[in-house]
């Protein structure tokens, strides 16, 4: 719910909050400002930050591909997020 609406998620720990901010920034602007980059690098380390960037990029590419080719849900399935 907080992820879908963009509301603060009080159940996330500080590292999860940084991961959320990094993901949102990548999907919105395809970039991280210097402060967020430094916070993410400090919290996650460069290796894990690189893995996160690749993961977000992969899923963004997959979502774009599915959208362009109008991928449909299997018969009888409902979208999970409305």
PDB file of N, CA and C in Angstrom:
ATOM      1  N   UNK A   1       0.818  -1.204   0.000  1.00  0.00           N
ATOM      2  CA  UNK A   1       0.000   0.000   0.000  1.00  0.00           C
ATOM      3  C   UNK A   1       0.855   1.257   0.000  1.00  0.00           C
ATOM      4  N   UNK A   2       1.819   1.365   0.915  1.00  0.00           N
ATOM      5  CA  UNK A   2       2.696   2.539   0.921  1.00  0.00           C
ATOM      6  C   UNK A   2       3.542   2.571  -0.345  1.00  0.00           C
ATOM      7  N   UNK A   3       3.962   1.411  -0.802  1.00  0.00           N
ATOM      8  CA  UNK A   3       4.758   1.352  -2.039  1.00  0.00           C
ATOM      9  C   UNK A   3       3.914   1.859  -3.202  1.00  0.00           C
ATOM     10  N   UNK A   4       2.657   1.439  -3.288  1.00  0.00           N
ATOM     11  CA  UNK A   4       1.789   1.846  -4.390  1.00  0.00           C
ATOM     12  C   UNK A   4       1.439   3.330  -4.338  1.00  0.00           C
ATOM     13  N   UNK A   5       1.251   3.867  -3.159  1.00  0.00           N
ATOM     14  CA  UNK A   5       0.802   5.256  -3.037  1.00  0.00           C
ATOM     15  C   UNK A   5       1.950   6.247  -2.904  1.00  0.00           C
ATOM     16  N   UNK A   6       3.143   5.751  -2.575  1.00  0.00           N
ATOM     17  CA  UNK A   6       4.272   6.647  -2.354  1.00  0.00           C
ATOM     18  C   UNK A   6       4.332   7.211  -0.947  1.00  0.00           C
ATOM     19  N   UNK A   7       3.409   6.776  -0.092  1.00  0.00           N
ATOM     20  CA  UNK A   7       3.393   7.246   1.294  1.00  0.00           C
ATOM     21  C   UNK A   7       4.598   6.690   2.050  1.00  0.00           C
ATOM     22  N   UNK A   8       5.013   7.360   3.116  1.00  0.00           N
ATOM     23  CA  UNK A   8       6.097   6.810   3.934  1.00  0.00           C
ATOM     24  C   UNK A   8       5.742   5.423   4.448  1.00  0.00           C
ATOM     25  N   UNK A   9       6.728   4.555   4.507  1.00  0.00           N
ATOM     26  CA  UNK A   9       6.509   3.182   4.974  1.00  0.00           C
ATOM     27  C   UNK A   9       7.215   3.012   6.309  1.00  0.00           C
ATOM     28  N   UNK A  10       6.473   3.111   7.372  1.00  0.00           N
ATOM     29  CA  UNK A  10       7.053   3.087   8.716  1.00  0.00           C
ATOM     30  C   UNK A  10       7.611   1.721   9.099  1.00  0.00           C
ATOM     31  N   UNK A  11       7.264   0.681   8.360  1.00  0.00           N
ATOM     32  CA  UNK A  11       7.734  -0.661   8.709  1.00  0.00           C
ATOM     33  C   UNK A  11       9.096  -0.983   8.110  1.00  0.00           C
ATOM     34  N   UNK A  12       9.631  -0.096   7.260  1.00  0.00           N
ATOM     35  CA  UNK A  12      10.929  -0.361   6.642  1.00  0.00           C
ATOM     36  C   UNK A  12      12.063   0.086   7.557  1.00  0.00           C
ATOM     37  N   UNK A  13      13.121  -0.712   7.592  1.00  0.00           N
ATOM     38  CA  UNK A  13      14.304  -0.285   8.346  1.00  0.00           C
ATOM     39  C   UNK A  13      15.076   0.729   7.491  1.00  0.00           C
ATOM     40  N   UNK A  14      16.097   1.367   8.039  1.00  0.00           N
ATOM     41  CA  UNK A  14      16.808   2.411   7.293  1.00  0.00           C
ATOM     42  C   UNK A  14      17.401   1.944   5.960  1.00  0.00           C
ATOM     43  N   UNK A  15      17.931   0.732   5.915  1.00  0.00           N
ATOM     44  CA  UNK A  15      18.495   0.217   4.662  1.00  0.00           C
ATOM     45  C   UNK A  15      17.392  -0.008   3.636  1.00  0.00           C
ATOM     46  N   UNK A  16      16.276  -0.585   4.056  1.00  0.00           N
ATOM     47  CA  UNK A  16      15.153  -0.795   3.141  1.00  0.00           C
ATOM     48  C   UNK A  16      14.611   0.535   2.624  1.00  0.00           C
ATOM     49  N   UNK A  17      14.617   1.549   3.470  1.00  0.00           N
ATOM     50  CA  UNK A  17      14.159   2.880   3.053  1.00  0.00           C
ATOM     51  C   UNK A  17      15.072   3.442   1.971  1.00  0.00           C
ATOM     52  N   UNK A  18      16.374   3.262   2.116  1.00  0.00           N
ATOM     53  CA  UNK A  18      17.302   3.716   1.082  1.00  0.00           C
ATOM     54  C   UNK A  18      17.066   2.959  -0.218  1.00  0.00           C
ATOM     55  N   UNK A  19      16.883   1.657  -0.139  1.00  0.00           N
ATOM     56  CA  UNK A  19      16.596   0.861  -1.339  1.00  0.00           C
ATOM     57  C   UNK A  19      15.332   1.382  -2.020  1.00  0.00           C
ATOM     58  N   UNK A  20      14.327   1.698  -1.240  1.00  0.00           N
ATOM     59  CA  UNK A  20      13.080   2.234  -1.801  1.00  0.00           C
ATOM     60  C   UNK A  20      13.338   3.575  -2.493  1.00  0.00           C
ATOM     61  N   UNK A  21      14.081   4.466  -1.856  1.00  0.00           N
ATOM     62  CA  UNK A  21      14.363   5.778  -2.449  1.00  0.00           C
ATOM     63  C   UNK A  21      15.197   5.642  -3.723  1.00  0.00           C
ATOM     64  N   UNK A  22      16.172   4.752  -3.711  1.00  0.00           N
ATOM     65  CA  UNK A  22      16.987   4.515  -4.909  1.00  0.00           C
ATOM     66  C   UNK A  22      16.103   4.017  -6.045  1.00  0.00           C
ATOM     67  N   UNK A  23      15.263   3.041  -5.762  1.00  0.00           N
ATOM     68  CA  UNK A  23      14.382   2.479  -6.788  1.00  0.00           C
ATOM     69  C   UNK A  23      13.446   3.543  -7.346  1.00  0.00           C
ATOM     70  N   UNK A  24      12.829   4.319  -6.479  1.00  0.00           N
ATOM     71  CA  UNK A  24      11.928   5.377  -6.936  1.00  0.00           C
ATOM     72  C   UNK A  24      12.673   6.395  -7.798  1.00  0.00           C
ATOM     73  N   UNK A  25      13.859   6.784  -7.388  1.00  0.00           N
ATOM     74  CA  UNK A  25      14.629   7.768  -8.144  1.00  0.00           C
ATOM     75  C   UNK A  25      15.015   7.224  -9.517  1.00  0.00           C
ATOM     76  N   UNK A  26      15.434   5.977  -9.561  1.00  0.00           N
ATOM     77  CA  UNK A  26      15.803   5.376 -10.845  1.00  0.00           C
ATOM     78  C   UNK A  26      14.617   5.305 -11.794  1.00  0.00           C
ATOM     79  N   UNK A  27      13.470   4.928 -11.270  1.00  0.00           N
ATOM     80  CA  UNK A  27      12.288   4.807 -12.132  1.00  0.00           C
ATOM     81  C   UNK A  27      11.735   6.162 -12.558  1.00  0.00           C
ATOM     82  N   UNK A  28      11.908   7.181 -11.722  1.00  0.00           N
ATOM     83  CA  UNK A  28      11.397   8.520 -12.054  1.00  0.00           C
ATOM     84  C   UNK A  28      12.345   9.310 -12.940  1.00  0.00           C
ATOM     85  N   UNK A  29      13.639   9.308 -12.588  1.00  0.00           N
ATOM     86  CA  UNK A  29      14.569  10.198 -13.286  1.00  0.00           C
ATOM     87  C   UNK A  29      15.742   9.477 -13.935  1.00  0.00           C
ATOM     88  N   UNK A  30      15.833   8.159 -13.725  1.00  0.00           N
ATOM     89  CA  UNK A  30      16.939   7.376 -14.251  1.00  0.00           C
ATOM     90  C   UNK A  30      18.299   7.852 -13.724  1.00  0.00           C
ATOM     91  N   UNK A  31      18.292   8.393 -12.515  1.00  0.00           N
ATOM     92  CA  UNK A  31      19.515   8.923 -11.929  1.00  0.00           C
ATOM     93  C   UNK A  31      19.372   8.965 -10.408  1.00  0.00           C
ATOM     94  N   UNK A  32      20.499   9.121  -9.735  1.00  0.00           N
ATOM     95  CA  UNK A  32      20.525   9.356  -8.296  1.00  0.00           C
ATOM     96  C   UNK A  32      21.257  10.666  -8.079  1.00  0.00           C
ATOM     97  N   UNK A  33      20.697  11.538  -7.243  1.00  0.00           N
ATOM     98  CA  UNK A  33      21.457  12.753  -6.927  1.00  0.00           C
ATOM     99  C   UNK A  33      22.649  12.350  -6.062  1.00  0.00           C
ATOM    100  N   UNK A  34      23.595  13.271  -5.912  1.00  0.00           N
ATOM    101  CA  UNK A  34      24.829  12.946  -5.205  1.00  0.00           C
ATOM    102  C   UNK A  34      24.593  12.483  -3.771  1.00  0.00           C
ATOM    103  N   UNK A  35      23.635  13.104  -3.087  1.00  0.00           N
ATOM    104  CA  UNK A  35      23.351  12.730  -1.702  1.00  0.00           C
ATOM    105  C   UNK A  35      22.787  11.330  -1.586  1.00  0.00           C
ATOM    106  N   UNK A  36      21.847  10.987  -2.461  1.00  0.00           N
ATOM    107  CA  UNK A  36      21.255   9.651  -2.422  1.00  0.00           C
ATOM    108  C   UNK A  36      22.282   8.604  -2.838  1.00  0.00           C
ATOM    109  N   UNK A  37      23.089   8.930  -3.835  1.00  0.00           N
ATOM    110  CA  UNK A  37      24.146   7.990  -4.237  1.00  0.00           C
ATOM    111  C   UNK A  37      25.078   7.708  -3.059  1.00  0.00           C
ATOM    112  N   UNK A  38      25.527   8.756  -2.379  1.00  0.00           N
ATOM    113  CA  UNK A  38      26.442   8.583  -1.250  1.00  0.00           C
ATOM    114  C   UNK A  38      25.790   7.779  -0.129  1.00  0.00           C
ATOM    115  N   UNK A  39      24.516   8.078   0.176  1.00  0.00           N
ATOM    116  CA  UNK A  39      23.811   7.345   1.234  1.00  0.00           C
ATOM    117  C   UNK A  39      23.658   5.872   0.865  1.00  0.00           C
ATOM    118  N   UNK A  40      23.329   5.608  -0.395  1.00  0.00           N
ATOM    119  CA  UNK A  40      23.150   4.227  -0.848  1.00  0.00           C
ATOM    120  C   UNK A  40      24.478   3.481  -0.851  1.00  0.00           C
ATOM    121  N   UNK A  41      25.526   4.121  -1.327  1.00  0.00           N
ATOM    122  CA  UNK A  41      26.853   3.500  -1.342  1.00  0.00           C
ATOM    123  C   UNK A  41      27.308   3.184   0.083  1.00  0.00           C
ATOM    124  N   UNK A  42      27.077   4.119   1.004  1.00  0.00           N
ATOM    125  CA  UNK A  42      27.482   3.908   2.394  1.00  0.00           C
ATOM    126  C   UNK A  42      26.680   2.792   3.057  1.00  0.00           C
ATOM    127  N   UNK A  43      25.384   2.733   2.768  1.00  0.00           N
ATOM    128  CA  UNK A  43      24.514   1.738   3.408  1.00  0.00           C
ATOM    129  C   UNK A  43      24.654   0.358   2.782  1.00  0.00           C
ATOM    130  N   UNK A  44      24.827   0.309   1.462  1.00  0.00           N
ATOM    131  CA  UNK A  44      24.783  -0.964   0.752  1.00  0.00           C
ATOM    132  C   UNK A  44      26.151  -1.467   0.307  1.00  0.00           C
ATOM    133  N   UNK A  45      27.078  -0.556   0.107  1.00  0.00           N
ATOM    134  CA  UNK A  45      28.353  -0.901  -0.517  1.00  0.00           C
ATOM    135  C   UNK A  45      28.198  -0.817  -2.032  1.00  0.00           C
ATOM    136  N   UNK A  46      29.306  -0.627  -2.720  1.00  0.00           N
ATOM    137  CA  UNK A  46      29.238  -0.452  -4.174  1.00  0.00           C
ATOM    138  C   UNK A  46      28.736  -1.698  -4.894  1.00  0.00           C
ATOM    139  N   UNK A  47      29.123  -2.890  -4.437  1.00  0.00           N
ATOM    140  CA  UNK A  47      28.702  -4.134  -5.109  1.00  0.00           C
ATOM    141  C   UNK A  47      27.187  -4.304  -5.038  1.00  0.00           C
ATOM    142  N   UNK A  48      26.620  -4.138  -3.859  1.00  0.00           N
ATOM    143  CA  UNK A  48      25.177  -4.311  -3.706  1.00  0.00           C
ATOM    144  C   UNK A  48      24.424  -3.184  -4.418  1.00  0.00           C
ATOM    145  N   UNK A  49      24.957  -1.968  -4.382  1.00  0.00           N
ATOM    146  CA  UNK A  49      24.330  -0.868  -5.112  1.00  0.00           C
ATOM    147  C   UNK A  49      24.300  -1.181  -6.601  1.00  0.00           C
ATOM    148  N   UNK A  50      25.389  -1.702  -7.145  1.00  0.00           N
ATOM    149  CA  UNK A  50      25.417  -2.090  -8.559  1.00  0.00           C
ATOM    150  C   UNK A  50      24.376  -3.165  -8.845  1.00  0.00           C
ATOM    151  N   UNK A  51      24.267  -4.145  -7.970  1.00  0.00           N
ATOM    152  CA  UNK A  51      23.270  -5.202  -8.152  1.00  0.00           C
ATOM    153  C   UNK A  51      21.857  -4.625  -8.134  1.00  0.00           C
ATOM    154  N   UNK A  52      21.604  -3.669  -7.240  1.00  0.00           N
ATOM    155  CA  UNK A  52      20.288  -3.032  -7.180  1.00  0.00           C
ATOM    156  C   UNK A  52      20.009  -2.264  -8.466  1.00  0.00           C
ATOM    157  N   UNK A  53      20.987  -1.507  -8.956  1.00  0.00           N
ATOM    158  CA  UNK A  53      20.805  -0.759 -10.205  1.00  0.00           C
ATOM    159  C   UNK A  53      20.486  -1.699 -11.357  1.00  0.00           C
ATOM    160  N   UNK A  54      21.204  -2.813 -11.443  1.00  0.00           N
ATOM    161  CA  UNK A  54      20.954  -3.775 -12.514  1.00  0.00           C
ATOM    162  C   UNK A  54      19.578  -4.424 -12.371  1.00  0.00           C
ATOM    163  N   UNK A  55      19.191  -4.744 -11.150  1.00  0.00           N
ATOM    164  CA  UNK A  55      17.894  -5.371 -10.912  1.00  0.00           C
ATOM    165  C   UNK A  55      16.744  -4.436 -11.301  1.00  0.00           C
ATOM    166  N   UNK A  56      16.832  -3.183 -10.862  1.00  0.00           N
ATOM    167  CA  UNK A  56      15.782  -2.211 -11.200  1.00  0.00           C
ATOM    168  C   UNK A  56      15.751  -2.001 -12.707  1.00  0.00           C
ATOM    169  N   UNK A  57      16.910  -1.871 -13.331  1.00  0.00           N
ATOM    170  CA  UNK A  57      16.970  -1.686 -14.776  1.00  0.00           C
ATOM    171  C   UNK A  57      16.392  -2.872 -15.525  1.00  0.00           C
ATOM    172  N   UNK A  58      16.681  -4.083 -15.065  1.00  0.00           N
ATOM    173  CA  UNK A  58      16.156  -5.285 -15.716  1.00  0.00           C
ATOM    174  C   UNK A  58      14.633  -5.325 -15.638  1.00  0.00           C
ATOM    175  N   UNK A  59      14.088  -5.091 -14.464  1.00  0.00           N
ATOM    176  CA  UNK A  59      12.636  -5.144 -14.325  1.00  0.00           C
ATOM    177  C   UNK A  59      11.953  -3.999 -15.070  1.00  0.00           C
ATOM    178  N   UNK A  60      12.599  -2.837 -15.146  1.00  0.00           N
ATOM    179  CA  UNK A  60      12.053  -1.732 -15.930  1.00  0.00           C
ATOM    180  C   UNK A  60      12.014  -2.113 -17.416  1.00  0.00           C
ATOM    181  N   UNK A  61      13.092  -2.721 -17.907  1.00  0.00           N
ATOM    182  CA  UNK A  61      13.136  -3.172 -19.295  1.00  0.00           C
ATOM    183  C   UNK A  61      12.055  -4.229 -19.553  1.00  0.00           C
ATOM    184  N   UNK A  62      11.905  -5.157 -18.631  1.00  0.00           N
ATOM    185  CA  UNK A  62      10.894  -6.202 -18.773  1.00  0.00           C
ATOM    186  C   UNK A  62       9.487  -5.597 -18.807  1.00  0.00           C
ATOM    187  N   UNK A  63       9.213  -4.645 -17.921  1.00  0.00           N
ATOM    188  CA  UNK A  63       7.901  -3.993 -17.891  1.00  0.00           C
ATOM    189  C   UNK A  63       7.647  -3.231 -19.183  1.00  0.00           C
ATOM    190  N   UNK A  64       8.668  -2.553 -19.701  1.00  0.00           N
ATOM    191  CA  UNK A  64       8.521  -1.825 -20.960  1.00  0.00           C
ATOM    192  C   UNK A  64       8.218  -2.788 -22.102  1.00  0.00           C
ATOM    193  N   UNK A  65       8.930  -3.888 -22.164  1.00  0.00           N
ATOM    194  CA  UNK A  65       8.713  -4.891 -23.213  1.00  0.00           C
ATOM    195  C   UNK A  65       7.308  -5.457 -23.144  1.00  0.00           C
ATOM    196  N   UNK A  66       6.862  -5.785 -21.930  1.00  0.00           N
ATOM    197  CA  UNK A  66       5.510  -6.347 -21.783  1.00  0.00           C
ATOM    198  C   UNK A  66       4.444  -5.325 -22.168  1.00  0.00           C
ATOM    199  N   UNK A  67       4.693  -4.050 -21.871  1.00  0.00           N
ATOM    200  CA  UNK A  67       3.743  -3.002 -22.226  1.00  0.00           C
ATOM    201  C   UNK A  67       3.670  -2.833 -23.736  1.00  0.00           C
ATOM    202  N   UNK A  68       4.806  -2.752 -24.399  1.00  0.00           N
ATOM    203  CA  UNK A  68       4.844  -2.551 -25.850  1.00  0.00           C
ATOM    204  C   UNK A  68       4.155  -3.696 -26.577  1.00  0.00           C
ATOM    205  N   UNK A  69       4.383  -4.917 -26.132  1.00  0.00           N
ATOM    206  CA  UNK A  69       3.787  -6.071 -26.791  1.00  0.00           C
ATOM    207  C   UNK A  69       2.422  -6.452 -26.226  1.00  0.00           C
ATOM    208  N   UNK A  70       1.880  -5.580 -25.361  1.00  0.00           N
ATOM    209  CA  UNK A  70       0.532  -5.757 -24.814  1.00  0.00           C
ATOM    210  C   UNK A  70       0.331  -7.134 -24.194  1.00  0.00           C
ATOM    211  N   UNK A  71       1.301  -7.551 -23.371  1.00  0.00           N
ATOM    212  CA  UNK A  71       1.204  -8.847 -22.700  1.00  0.00           C
ATOM    213  C   UNK A  71      -0.047  -8.869 -21.824  1.00  0.00           C
ATOM    214  N   UNK A  72      -0.778  -9.939 -21.910  1.00  0.00           N
ATOM    215  CA  UNK A  72      -2.020 -10.071 -21.144  1.00  0.00           C
ATOM    216  C   UNK A  72      -1.845 -11.074 -20.016  1.00  0.00           C
ATOM    217  N   UNK A  73      -2.647 -10.905 -18.982  1.00  0.00           N
ATOM    218  CA  UNK A  73      -2.671 -11.863 -17.899  1.00  0.00           C
ATOM    219  C   UNK A  73      -3.323 -13.151 -18.388  1.00  0.00           C
ATOM    220  N   UNK A  74      -2.966 -14.271 -17.768  1.00  0.00           N
ATOM    221  CA  UNK A  74      -3.655 -15.511 -18.115  1.00  0.00           C
ATOM    222  C   UNK A  74      -5.165 -15.387 -17.853  1.00  0.00           C
ATOM    223  N   UNK A  75      -5.957 -16.136 -18.588  1.00  0.00           N
ATOM    224  CA  UNK A  75      -7.416 -16.106 -18.451  1.00  0.00           C
ATOM    225  C   UNK A  75      -7.821 -16.298 -16.990  1.00  0.00           C
ATOM    226  N   UNK A  76      -8.706 -15.451 -16.516  1.00  0.00           N
ATOM    227  CA  UNK A  76      -9.240 -15.563 -15.158  1.00  0.00           C
ATOM    228  C   UNK A  76      -8.392 -14.907 -14.090  1.00  0.00           C
ATOM    229  N   UNK A  77      -7.247 -14.356 -14.440  1.00  0.00           N
ATOM    230  CA  UNK A  77      -6.377 -13.696 -13.448  1.00  0.00           C
ATOM    231  C   UNK A  77      -6.689 -12.211 -13.388  1.00  0.00           C
ATOM    232  N   UNK A  78      -6.648 -11.667 -12.184  1.00  0.00           N
ATOM    233  CA  UNK A  78      -6.893 -10.240 -11.957  1.00  0.00           C
ATOM    234  C   UNK A  78      -5.561  -9.541 -11.703  1.00  0.00           C
ATOM    235  N   UNK A  79      -5.422  -8.285 -12.129  1.00  0.00           N
ATOM    236  CA  UNK A  79      -4.190  -7.552 -11.823  1.00  0.00           C
ATOM    237  C   UNK A  79      -3.992  -7.444 -10.306  1.00  0.00           C
ATOM    238  N   UNK A  80      -2.783  -7.673  -9.802  1.00  0.00           N
ATOM    239  CA  UNK A  80      -2.579  -7.684  -8.355  1.00  0.00           C
ATOM    240  C   UNK A  80      -2.688  -6.302  -7.710  1.00  0.00           C
ATOM    241  N   UNK A  81      -2.505  -5.233  -8.482  1.00  0.00           N
ATOM    242  CA  UNK A  81      -2.528  -3.890  -7.896  1.00  0.00           C
ATOM    243  C   UNK A  81      -3.603  -3.010  -8.494  1.00  0.00           C
ATOM    244  N   UNK A  82      -4.626  -3.613  -9.035  1.00  0.00           N
ATOM    245  CA  UNK A  82      -5.750  -2.835  -9.550  1.00  0.00           C
ATOM    246  C   UNK A  82      -5.523  -2.118 -10.762  1.00  0.00           C
TER     247      UNK A  82
END
